[in-house]
Coordinates of C-alpha atoms and ligand atoms in Angstrom, one line a residue:
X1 CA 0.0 0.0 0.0
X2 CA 1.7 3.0 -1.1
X3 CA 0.8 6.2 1.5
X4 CA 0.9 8.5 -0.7
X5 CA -1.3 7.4 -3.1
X6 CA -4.4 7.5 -0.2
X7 CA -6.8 9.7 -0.3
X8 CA -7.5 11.4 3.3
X9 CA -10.8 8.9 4.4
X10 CA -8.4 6.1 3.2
X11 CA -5.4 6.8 5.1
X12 CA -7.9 7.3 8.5
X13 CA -9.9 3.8 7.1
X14 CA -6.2 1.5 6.5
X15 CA -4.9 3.1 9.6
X16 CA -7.7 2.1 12.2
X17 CA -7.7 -1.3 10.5
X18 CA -4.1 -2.0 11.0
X19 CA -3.7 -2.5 7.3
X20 CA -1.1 0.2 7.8
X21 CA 0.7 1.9 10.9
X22 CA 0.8 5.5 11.5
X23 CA 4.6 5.6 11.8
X24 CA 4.6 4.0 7.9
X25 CA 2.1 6.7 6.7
X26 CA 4.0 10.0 8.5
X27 CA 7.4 8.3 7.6
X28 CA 6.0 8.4 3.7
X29 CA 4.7 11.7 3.8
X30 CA 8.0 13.2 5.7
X31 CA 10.5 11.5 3.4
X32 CA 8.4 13.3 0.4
X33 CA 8.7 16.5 2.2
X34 CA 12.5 15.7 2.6
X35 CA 13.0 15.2 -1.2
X36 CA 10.4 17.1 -2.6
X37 CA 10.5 20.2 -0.7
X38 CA 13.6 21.6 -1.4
X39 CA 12.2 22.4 -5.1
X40 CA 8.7 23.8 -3.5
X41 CA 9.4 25.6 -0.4
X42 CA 5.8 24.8 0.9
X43 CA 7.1 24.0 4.3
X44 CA 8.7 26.6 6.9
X45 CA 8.8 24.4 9.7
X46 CA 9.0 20.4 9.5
X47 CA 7.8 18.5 12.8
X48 CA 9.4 15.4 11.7
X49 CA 10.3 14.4 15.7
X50 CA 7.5 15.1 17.3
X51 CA 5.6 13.4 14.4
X52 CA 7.0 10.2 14.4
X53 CA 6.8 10.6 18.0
X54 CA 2.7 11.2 18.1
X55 CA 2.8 8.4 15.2
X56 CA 4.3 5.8 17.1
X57 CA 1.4 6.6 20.1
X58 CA -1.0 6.0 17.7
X59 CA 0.0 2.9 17.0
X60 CA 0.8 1.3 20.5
X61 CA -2.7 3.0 21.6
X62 CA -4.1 1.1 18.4
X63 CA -2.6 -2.8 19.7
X64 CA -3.7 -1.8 23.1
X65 CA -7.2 -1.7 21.8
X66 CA -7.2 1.9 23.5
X67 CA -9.8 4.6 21.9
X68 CA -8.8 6.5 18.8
X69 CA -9.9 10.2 17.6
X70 CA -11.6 9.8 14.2
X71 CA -8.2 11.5 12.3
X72 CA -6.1 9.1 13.9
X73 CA -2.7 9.4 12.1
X74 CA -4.0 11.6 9.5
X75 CA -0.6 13.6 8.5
X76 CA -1.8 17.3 8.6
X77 CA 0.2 20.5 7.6
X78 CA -1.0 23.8 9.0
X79 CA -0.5 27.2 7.8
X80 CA 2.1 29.1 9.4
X81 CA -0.7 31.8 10.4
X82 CA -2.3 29.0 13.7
X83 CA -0.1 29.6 16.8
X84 CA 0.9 26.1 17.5
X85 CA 2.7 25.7 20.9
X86 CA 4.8 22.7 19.9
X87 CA 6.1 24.8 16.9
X88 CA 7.2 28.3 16.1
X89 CA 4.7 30.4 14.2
X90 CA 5.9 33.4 12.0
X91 CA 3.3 34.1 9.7
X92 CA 6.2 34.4 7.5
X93 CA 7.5 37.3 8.8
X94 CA 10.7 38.5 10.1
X95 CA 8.2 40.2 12.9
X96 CA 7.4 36.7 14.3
X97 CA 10.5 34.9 13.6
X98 CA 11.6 32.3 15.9
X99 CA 8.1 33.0 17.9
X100 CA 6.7 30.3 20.1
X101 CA 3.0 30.9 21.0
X102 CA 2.2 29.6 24.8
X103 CA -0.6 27.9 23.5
X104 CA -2.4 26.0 20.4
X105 CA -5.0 27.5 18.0
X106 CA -8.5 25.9 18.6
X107 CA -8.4 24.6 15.2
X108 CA -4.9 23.0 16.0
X109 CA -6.0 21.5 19.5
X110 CA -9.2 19.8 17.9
X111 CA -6.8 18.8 15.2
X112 CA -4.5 17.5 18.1
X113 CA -7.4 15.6 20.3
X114 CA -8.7 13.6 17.2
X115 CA -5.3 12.4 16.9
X116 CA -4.4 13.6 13.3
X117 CA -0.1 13.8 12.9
X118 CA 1.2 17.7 12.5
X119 CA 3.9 17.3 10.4
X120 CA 4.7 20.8 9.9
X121 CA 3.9 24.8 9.0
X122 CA 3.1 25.9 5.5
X123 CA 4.6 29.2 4.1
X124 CA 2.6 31.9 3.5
X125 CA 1.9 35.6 2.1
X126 CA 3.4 37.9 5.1
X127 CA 0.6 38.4 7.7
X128 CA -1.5 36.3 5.1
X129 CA -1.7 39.7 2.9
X130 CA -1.3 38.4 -0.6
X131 CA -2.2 36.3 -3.7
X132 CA 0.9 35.1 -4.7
X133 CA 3.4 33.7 -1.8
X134 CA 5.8 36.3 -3.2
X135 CA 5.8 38.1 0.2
X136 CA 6.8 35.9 2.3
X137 CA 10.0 36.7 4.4
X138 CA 11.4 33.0 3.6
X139 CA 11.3 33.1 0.2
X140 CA 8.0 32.4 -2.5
X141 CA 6.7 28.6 -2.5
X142 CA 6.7 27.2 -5.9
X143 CA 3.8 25.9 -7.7
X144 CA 4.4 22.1 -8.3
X145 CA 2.6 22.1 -11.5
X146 CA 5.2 24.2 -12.9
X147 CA 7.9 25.5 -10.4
X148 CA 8.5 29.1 -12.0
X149 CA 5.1 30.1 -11.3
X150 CA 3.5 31.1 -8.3
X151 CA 1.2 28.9 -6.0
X152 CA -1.5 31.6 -5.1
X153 CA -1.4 32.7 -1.9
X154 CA -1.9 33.6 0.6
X155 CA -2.0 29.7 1.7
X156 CA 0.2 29.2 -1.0
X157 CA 2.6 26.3 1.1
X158 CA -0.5 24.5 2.1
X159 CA -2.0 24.3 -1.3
X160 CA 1.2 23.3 -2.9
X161 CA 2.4 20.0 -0.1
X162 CA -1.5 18.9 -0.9
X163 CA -1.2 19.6 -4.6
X164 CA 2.8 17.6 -4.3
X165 CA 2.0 15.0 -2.1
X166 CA 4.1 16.6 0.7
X167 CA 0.8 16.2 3.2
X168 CA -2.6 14.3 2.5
X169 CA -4.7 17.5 3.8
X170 CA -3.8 20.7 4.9
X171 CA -5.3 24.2 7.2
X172 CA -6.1 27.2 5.3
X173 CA -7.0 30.9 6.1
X174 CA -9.3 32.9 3.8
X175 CA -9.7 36.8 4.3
X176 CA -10.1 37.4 0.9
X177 CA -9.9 34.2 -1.0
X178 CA -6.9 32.8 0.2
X179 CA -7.6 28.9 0.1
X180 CA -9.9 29.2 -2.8
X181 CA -7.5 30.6 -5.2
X182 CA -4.1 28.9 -4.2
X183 CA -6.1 25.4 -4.0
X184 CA -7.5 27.0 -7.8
X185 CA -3.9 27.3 -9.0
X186 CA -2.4 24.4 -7.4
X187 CA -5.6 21.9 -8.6
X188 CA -6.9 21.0 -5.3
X189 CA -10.1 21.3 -3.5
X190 CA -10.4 24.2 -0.9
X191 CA -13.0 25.3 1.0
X192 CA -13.8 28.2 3.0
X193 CA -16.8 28.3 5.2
X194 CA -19.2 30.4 6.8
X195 CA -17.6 32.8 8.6
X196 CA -18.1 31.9 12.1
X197 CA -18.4 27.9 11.6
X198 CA -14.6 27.2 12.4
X199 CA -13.0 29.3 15.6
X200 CA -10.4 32.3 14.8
X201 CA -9.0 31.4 18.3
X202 CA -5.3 31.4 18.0
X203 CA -5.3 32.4 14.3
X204 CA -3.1 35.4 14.0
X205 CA -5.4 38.1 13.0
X206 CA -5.3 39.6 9.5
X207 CA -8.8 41.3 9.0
X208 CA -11.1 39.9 11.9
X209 CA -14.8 40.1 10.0
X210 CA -13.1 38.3 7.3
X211 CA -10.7 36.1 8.3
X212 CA -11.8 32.1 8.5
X213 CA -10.0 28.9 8.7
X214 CA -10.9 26.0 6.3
X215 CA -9.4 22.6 5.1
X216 CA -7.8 22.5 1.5
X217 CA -7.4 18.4 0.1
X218 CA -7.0 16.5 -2.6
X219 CA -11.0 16.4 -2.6
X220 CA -14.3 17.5 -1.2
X221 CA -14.8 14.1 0.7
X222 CA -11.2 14.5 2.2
X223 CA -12.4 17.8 3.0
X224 CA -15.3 17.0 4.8
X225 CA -13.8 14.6 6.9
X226 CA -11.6 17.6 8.2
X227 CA -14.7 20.2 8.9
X228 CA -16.2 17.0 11.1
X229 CA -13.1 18.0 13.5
X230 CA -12.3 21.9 12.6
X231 CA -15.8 23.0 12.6
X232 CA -18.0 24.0 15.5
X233 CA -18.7 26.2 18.8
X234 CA -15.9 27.6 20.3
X235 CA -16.6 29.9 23.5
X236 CA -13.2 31.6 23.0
X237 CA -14.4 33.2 19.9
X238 CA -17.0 35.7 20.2
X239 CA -18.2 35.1 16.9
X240 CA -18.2 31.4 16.6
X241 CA -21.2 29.7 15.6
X242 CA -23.4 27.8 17.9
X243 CA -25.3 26.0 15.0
X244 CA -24.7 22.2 15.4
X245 CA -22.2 20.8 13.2
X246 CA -23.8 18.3 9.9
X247 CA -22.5 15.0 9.4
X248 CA -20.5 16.0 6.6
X249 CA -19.2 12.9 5.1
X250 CA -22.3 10.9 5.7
X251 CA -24.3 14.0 3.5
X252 CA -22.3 13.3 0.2
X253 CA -24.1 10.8 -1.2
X254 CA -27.9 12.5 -2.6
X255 CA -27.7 13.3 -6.1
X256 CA -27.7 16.6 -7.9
X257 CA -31.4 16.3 -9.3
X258 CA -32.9 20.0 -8.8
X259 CA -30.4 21.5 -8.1
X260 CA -30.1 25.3 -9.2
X261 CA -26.8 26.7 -9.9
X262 CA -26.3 30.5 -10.9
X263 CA -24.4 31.8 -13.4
X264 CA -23.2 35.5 -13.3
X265 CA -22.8 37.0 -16.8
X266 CA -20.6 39.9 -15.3
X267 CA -17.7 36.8 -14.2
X268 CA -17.0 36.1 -17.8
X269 CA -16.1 39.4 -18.9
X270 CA -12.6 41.2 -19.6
X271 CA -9.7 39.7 -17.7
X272 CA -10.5 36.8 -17.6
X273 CA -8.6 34.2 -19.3
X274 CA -10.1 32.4 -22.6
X275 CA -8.6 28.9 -21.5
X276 CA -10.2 29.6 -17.9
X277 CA -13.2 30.4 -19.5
X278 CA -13.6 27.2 -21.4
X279 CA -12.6 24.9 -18.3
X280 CA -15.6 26.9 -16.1
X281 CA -18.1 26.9 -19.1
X282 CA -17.2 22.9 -19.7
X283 CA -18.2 22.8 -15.5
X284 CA -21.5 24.0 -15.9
X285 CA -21.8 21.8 -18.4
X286 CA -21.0 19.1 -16.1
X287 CA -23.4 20.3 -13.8
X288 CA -25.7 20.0 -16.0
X289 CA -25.2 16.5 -17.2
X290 CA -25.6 15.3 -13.5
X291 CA -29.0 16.8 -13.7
X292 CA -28.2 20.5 -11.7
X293 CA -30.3 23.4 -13.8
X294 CA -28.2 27.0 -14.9
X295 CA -29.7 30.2 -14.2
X296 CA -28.7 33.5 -14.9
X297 CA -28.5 35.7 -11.5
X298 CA -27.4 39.1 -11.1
X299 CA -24.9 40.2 -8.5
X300 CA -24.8 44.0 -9.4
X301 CA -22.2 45.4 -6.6
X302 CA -19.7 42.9 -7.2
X303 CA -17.7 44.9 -9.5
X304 CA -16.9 47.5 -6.2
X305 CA -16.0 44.1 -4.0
X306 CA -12.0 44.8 -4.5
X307 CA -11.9 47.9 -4.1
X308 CA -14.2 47.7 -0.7
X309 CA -12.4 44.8 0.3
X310 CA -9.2 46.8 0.3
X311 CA -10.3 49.3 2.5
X312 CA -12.1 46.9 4.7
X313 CA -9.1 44.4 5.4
X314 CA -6.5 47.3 5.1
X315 CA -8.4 49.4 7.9
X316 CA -8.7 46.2 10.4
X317 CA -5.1 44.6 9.7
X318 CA -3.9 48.2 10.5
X319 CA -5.7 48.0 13.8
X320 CA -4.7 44.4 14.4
X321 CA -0.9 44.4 13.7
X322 CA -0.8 47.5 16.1
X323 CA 0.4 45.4 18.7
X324 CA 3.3 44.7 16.7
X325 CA 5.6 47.1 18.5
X326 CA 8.3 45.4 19.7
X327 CA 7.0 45.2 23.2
X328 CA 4.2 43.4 23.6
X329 CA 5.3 40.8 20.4
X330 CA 7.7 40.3 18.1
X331 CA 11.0 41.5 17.0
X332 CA 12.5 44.4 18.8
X333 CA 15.1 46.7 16.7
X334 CA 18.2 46.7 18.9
X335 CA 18.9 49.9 20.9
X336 CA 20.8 52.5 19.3
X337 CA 21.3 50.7 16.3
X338 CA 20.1 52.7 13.1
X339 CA 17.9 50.9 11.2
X340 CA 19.5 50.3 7.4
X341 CA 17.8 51.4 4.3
X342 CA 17.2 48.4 1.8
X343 CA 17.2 49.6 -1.3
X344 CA 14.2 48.8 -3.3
X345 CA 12.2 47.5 0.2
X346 CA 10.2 49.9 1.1
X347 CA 12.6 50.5 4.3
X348 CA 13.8 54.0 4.7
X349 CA 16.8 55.0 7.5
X350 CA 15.4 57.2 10.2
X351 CA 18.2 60.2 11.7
X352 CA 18.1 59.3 15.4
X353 CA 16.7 63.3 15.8
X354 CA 13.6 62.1 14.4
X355 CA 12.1 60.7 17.2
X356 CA 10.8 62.2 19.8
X357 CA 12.1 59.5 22.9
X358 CA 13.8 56.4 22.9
X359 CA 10.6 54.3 23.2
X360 CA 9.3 55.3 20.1
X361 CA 12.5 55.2 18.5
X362 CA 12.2 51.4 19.6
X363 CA 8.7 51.2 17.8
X364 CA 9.3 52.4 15.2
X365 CA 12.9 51.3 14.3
X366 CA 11.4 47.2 15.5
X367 CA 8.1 48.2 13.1
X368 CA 10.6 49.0 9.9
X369 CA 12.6 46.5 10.7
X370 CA 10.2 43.5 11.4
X371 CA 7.3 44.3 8.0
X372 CA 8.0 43.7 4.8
X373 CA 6.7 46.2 2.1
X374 CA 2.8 44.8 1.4
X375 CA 2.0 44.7 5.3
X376 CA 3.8 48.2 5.7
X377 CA 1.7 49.3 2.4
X378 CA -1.5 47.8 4.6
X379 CA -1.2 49.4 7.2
X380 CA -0.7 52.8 5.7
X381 CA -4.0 52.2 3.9
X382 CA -5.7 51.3 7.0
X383 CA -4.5 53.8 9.0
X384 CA -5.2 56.9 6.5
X385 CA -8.9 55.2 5.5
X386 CA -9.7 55.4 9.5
X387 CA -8.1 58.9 10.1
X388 CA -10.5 61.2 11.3
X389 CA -10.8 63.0 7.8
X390 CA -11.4 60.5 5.8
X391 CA -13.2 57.5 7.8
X392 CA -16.8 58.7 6.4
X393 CA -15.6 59.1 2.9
X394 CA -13.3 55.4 2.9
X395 CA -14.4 53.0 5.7
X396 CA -17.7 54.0 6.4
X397 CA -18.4 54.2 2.7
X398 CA -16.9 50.4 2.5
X399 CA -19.1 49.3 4.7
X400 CA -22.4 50.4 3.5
X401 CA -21.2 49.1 -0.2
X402 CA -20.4 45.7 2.0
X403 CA -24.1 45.7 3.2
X404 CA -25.3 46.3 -0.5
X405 CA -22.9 43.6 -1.7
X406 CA -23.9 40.9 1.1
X407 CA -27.5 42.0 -0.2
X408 CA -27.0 40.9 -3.8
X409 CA -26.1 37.3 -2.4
X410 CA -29.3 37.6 -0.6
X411 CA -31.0 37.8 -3.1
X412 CA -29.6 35.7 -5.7
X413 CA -29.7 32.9 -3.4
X414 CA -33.8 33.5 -3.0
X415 CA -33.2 32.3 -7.0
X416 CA -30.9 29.8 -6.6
X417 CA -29.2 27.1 -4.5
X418 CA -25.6 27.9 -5.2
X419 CA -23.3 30.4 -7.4
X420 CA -20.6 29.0 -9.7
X421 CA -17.8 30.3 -12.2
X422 CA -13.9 30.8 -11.8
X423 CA -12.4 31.0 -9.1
X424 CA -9.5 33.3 -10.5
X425 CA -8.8 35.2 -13.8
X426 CA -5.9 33.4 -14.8
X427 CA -4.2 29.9 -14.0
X428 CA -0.8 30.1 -12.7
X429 CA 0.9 33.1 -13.2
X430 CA 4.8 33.2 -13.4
X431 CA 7.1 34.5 -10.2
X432 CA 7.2 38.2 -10.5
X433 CA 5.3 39.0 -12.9
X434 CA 3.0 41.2 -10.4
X435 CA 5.4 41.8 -7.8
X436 CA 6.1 45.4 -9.0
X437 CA 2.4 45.9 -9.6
X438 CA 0.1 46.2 -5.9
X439 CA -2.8 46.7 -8.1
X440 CA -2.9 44.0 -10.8
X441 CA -2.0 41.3 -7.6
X442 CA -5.1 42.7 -5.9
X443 CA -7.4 42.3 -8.8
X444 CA -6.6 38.9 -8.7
X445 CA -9.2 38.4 -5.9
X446 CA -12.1 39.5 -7.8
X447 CA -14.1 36.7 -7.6
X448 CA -13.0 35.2 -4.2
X449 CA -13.6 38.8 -1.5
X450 CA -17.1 38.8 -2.5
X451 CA -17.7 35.4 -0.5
X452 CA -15.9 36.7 2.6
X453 CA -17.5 40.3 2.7
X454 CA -21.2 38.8 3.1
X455 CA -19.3 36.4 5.4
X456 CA -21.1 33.0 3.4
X457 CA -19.3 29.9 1.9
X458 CA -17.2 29.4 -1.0
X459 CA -15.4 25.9 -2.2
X460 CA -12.7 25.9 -5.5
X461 CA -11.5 22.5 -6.9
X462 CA -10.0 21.8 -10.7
X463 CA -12.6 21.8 -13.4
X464 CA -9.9 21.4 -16.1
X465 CA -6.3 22.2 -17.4
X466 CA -4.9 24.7 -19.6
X467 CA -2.6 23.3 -22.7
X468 CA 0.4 24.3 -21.3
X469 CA -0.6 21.9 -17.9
X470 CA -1.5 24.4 -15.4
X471 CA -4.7 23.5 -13.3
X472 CA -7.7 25.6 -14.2
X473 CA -10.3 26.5 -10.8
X474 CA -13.8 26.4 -10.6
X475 CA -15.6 28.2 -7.6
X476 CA -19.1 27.6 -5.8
X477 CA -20.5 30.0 -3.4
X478 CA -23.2 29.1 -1.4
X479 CA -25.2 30.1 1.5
X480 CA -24.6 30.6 5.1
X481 CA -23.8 27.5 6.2
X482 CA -24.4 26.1 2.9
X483 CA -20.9 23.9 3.9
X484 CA -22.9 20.2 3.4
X485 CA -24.6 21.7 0.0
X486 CA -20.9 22.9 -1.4
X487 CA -19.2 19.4 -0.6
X488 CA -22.1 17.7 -1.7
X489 CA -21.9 19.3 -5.0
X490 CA -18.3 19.1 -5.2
X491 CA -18.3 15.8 -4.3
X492 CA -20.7 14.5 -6.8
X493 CA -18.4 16.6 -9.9
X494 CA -15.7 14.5 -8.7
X495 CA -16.9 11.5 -8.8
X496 CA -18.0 12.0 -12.7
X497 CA -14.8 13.9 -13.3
X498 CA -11.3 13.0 -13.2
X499 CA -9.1 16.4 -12.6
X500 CA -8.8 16.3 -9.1
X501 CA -6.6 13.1 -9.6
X502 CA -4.4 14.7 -11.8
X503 CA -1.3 14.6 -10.4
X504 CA 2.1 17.0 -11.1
X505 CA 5.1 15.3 -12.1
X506 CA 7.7 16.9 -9.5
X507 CA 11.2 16.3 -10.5
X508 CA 13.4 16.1 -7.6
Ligands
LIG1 N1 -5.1 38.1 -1.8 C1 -6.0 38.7 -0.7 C2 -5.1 39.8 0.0 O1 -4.1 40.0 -0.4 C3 -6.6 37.7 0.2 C4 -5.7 37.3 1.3 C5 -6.4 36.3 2.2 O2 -7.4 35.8 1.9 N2 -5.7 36.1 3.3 O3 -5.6 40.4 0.9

């Protein structure tokens, strides 16, 4: 039985039954990261120790005849943004470097109780701010489907150990779209709830009425099986669902008969790319064939959902990462040690004079010193949208447009069960190509922020591939708590469809 090759619910299945032992399946998965990652970068922290340490419990609980959790030795990788108190967590920033949080995220100590294997922390976009990897402060992941392109991002290193067999299943974060469009470009399935249905607790803040945690796999049932464990009430989060957790696996069988799926005219125009285009319209017709009905349904505001989303997330990351200073977390500049200029970084040398005491010297130098250039551009946003001038005419604004956009899906959703097309205007897109360009990487989002601004549920998975091999996305958006409905759908696509077992040929 070769590991690897296992989906997620097989893995858990061979394991329980002894047809396998944990240490054999988190030996497998560790030995790929050790060859494969090298080439990929998808991992900034391997847990390889303490892995084959949990493994080997697994397995002398399992001849004991002692209880097992229902993930029991599942290999999981977790992005870089869940504080994990067994591991550092950086966020991928020189800010956090080294940091060891004094406890786990409730995502990561559910993950923990149901006996799943961490083997390690996926890279990520700085401060998750990004849709490329590219600003990470340890270097971009590479997308294993071709290595000089980017993975997506922000959960760029999660998507791309699924997408590389580096982990079976992986944790995402989504603020903006940042599981649906790396698991898009890396060919996996990704899915990012209701906001509210998994906790926040002990996921480093980004933008806090966006930001949710969801599972990104090799498909929707391996998915599933993960919100079984991930999702649900958590009184450490204010706004944590109390609505009982489905079933998920066990709701993936009913057919598609009936079901209504809208189309929005307005996704298919410019931008987006013709091959991508062909893979979403050849979806539908897929849909179709499994006997789900098309219907045109308007969603009129979308076109304002990047430009609200990036005064929204800009305005609350600037809040959040205020207790960045130095102080209470993260690096601290040294004393009397003039901060360098980096050409070309967005870092600019301070005369000593400038400050008005040593203490803000210390902020501000650590601050400089710790960001990299898209979480210092954020904050700068956020900070001049909430200044006292300008907060009616930016944030304020913002969030009335939000109401009108969460409105639209309101609406469309009294038409229709669910809301498909791509998932992001182009596949792939090479290293660097939008690094010098803020704008064009932000448009990037356009179809994923919408999902997260009326705070409902969105799942991406590969409908297709372009003809130079890249992975093509589709994306369904669905309801509040519409979680069963999106894997069901999914789930059913997969099993008349063969892309999500595509694999990419990594040479290493
Ligand atoms: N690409 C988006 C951004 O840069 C989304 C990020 C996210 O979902 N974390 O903000």
């Amino acid at each position: 039985m070769q590991p690897l090759e296992l989906t997620a619910v097989d893995l858990v299945t061979a394991i329980r039954q002894g047809d396998i032992s944990a240490v054999q399946v988190a030996e497998a998965f560790l030995n790929r990261i050790a060859r494969a990652d090298g080439a990929i970068n998808a991992f900034l922290h391997v847990n390889r120790d303490a892995a084959l340490t949990q493994a080997a419990d697994i397995d002398a609980r399992r001849k004991a005849g002692k209880p097992l959790g229902p993930l029991a030795g599942l290999p999981v990788a977790v992005k870089d943004a869940l504080c994990t108190a067994d591991q550092p967590t950086t966020c991928a920033s020189k800010m956090l470097a080294g940091y060891r949080p004094p406890y786990d995220a409730h995502v990561v100590a559910r993950l923990r109780q149901a006996d799943a294997v961490l083997v390690g922390k996926t890279n990520m976009d700085e401060f998750a701010m990004g849709g490329s990897n590219e600003n990470s402060a340890f270097g971009p992941v590479h997308n294993p489907w071709d290595l000089s392109r980017a993975p997506g991002g922000s959960s760029g290193g999660s998507a791309a150990c699924v997408a590389a067999d580096m982990a079976p299943v992986a944790i995402g974060s989504d603020t903006g779209g940042s599981i649906r469009q790396p698991a898009g470009l890396c060919g996996i399935t990704g899915l990012k709830p209701t906001y509210g249905r998994v906790s926040r607790r002990g996921l480093v803040a980004f933008a806090s009425s966006l930001d949710q945690i969801g599972p990104m796999a090799r498909s929707a049932a391996d998915a599933a099986l993960i919100m079984e464990t991930i999702a649900g009430h958590d009184p450490g989060d204010a706004t944590s669902l109390t609505d009982e957790v489905p079933q998920y696996t066990s709701m993936l069988e009913k057919p598609l008969t009936g079901l209504r799926i809208g189309r929005v005219a307005e996704h298919f125009g410019p931008g987006l790319d013709p091959e991508v285009a062909h893979g979403v319209e050849e979806a539908f017709a897929a849909f179709k064939a499994a006997g789900a009905t098309i219907h045109d349904v308007a969603l009129p505001h979308a076109k304002y959902g990047i430009a609200t989303y990036y005064i929204v997330a800009p305005c609350e990351a600037s809040s959040n990462l205020a207790r960045y200073d130095g102080a209470h977390y993260g690096h601290r500049a040294e004393p009397g040690k003039g901060h360098r200029a980096e050409p070309g970084k967005g870092h600019r040398a301070e005369p000593a004079a400038a400050f008005e005491s040593p203490l803000v010297e210390m902020y501000c130098r650590s601050r400089a010193e710790g960001f990299g250039p898209e979480v210092k551009r954020r904050i700068m946003l956020g900070t001049y949208a909430l200044s006292s001038g300008y907060y009616d005419a930016y944030y304020a604004k913002a969030l009335r447009v939000r109401r009108l956009i969460r409105q639209d899906y309101l609406d469309a959703f009294g038409q229709v069960d669910l809301i498909g097309g791509p998932v992001s205007p182009t596949p792939a897109f090479p290293l660097g190509e939008k690094t010098n360009d803020p704008l064009a990487m932000y448009l990037v989002d356009m179809y994923t922020v919408g999902t997260n601004l009326a705070g409902i549920g969105g799942i991406s998975f590969p409908c297709g591939f372009t003809k130079g091999g890249l992975p093509i996305g589709f994306q369904l958006q669905g309801p509040a708590l519409s979680e069963p409905l999106l894997l069901r759908a999914t789930d059913r696509y997969q099993r008349l469809t063969e892309w999500h077992r595509r694999r990419p040929q990594v040479t290493v």
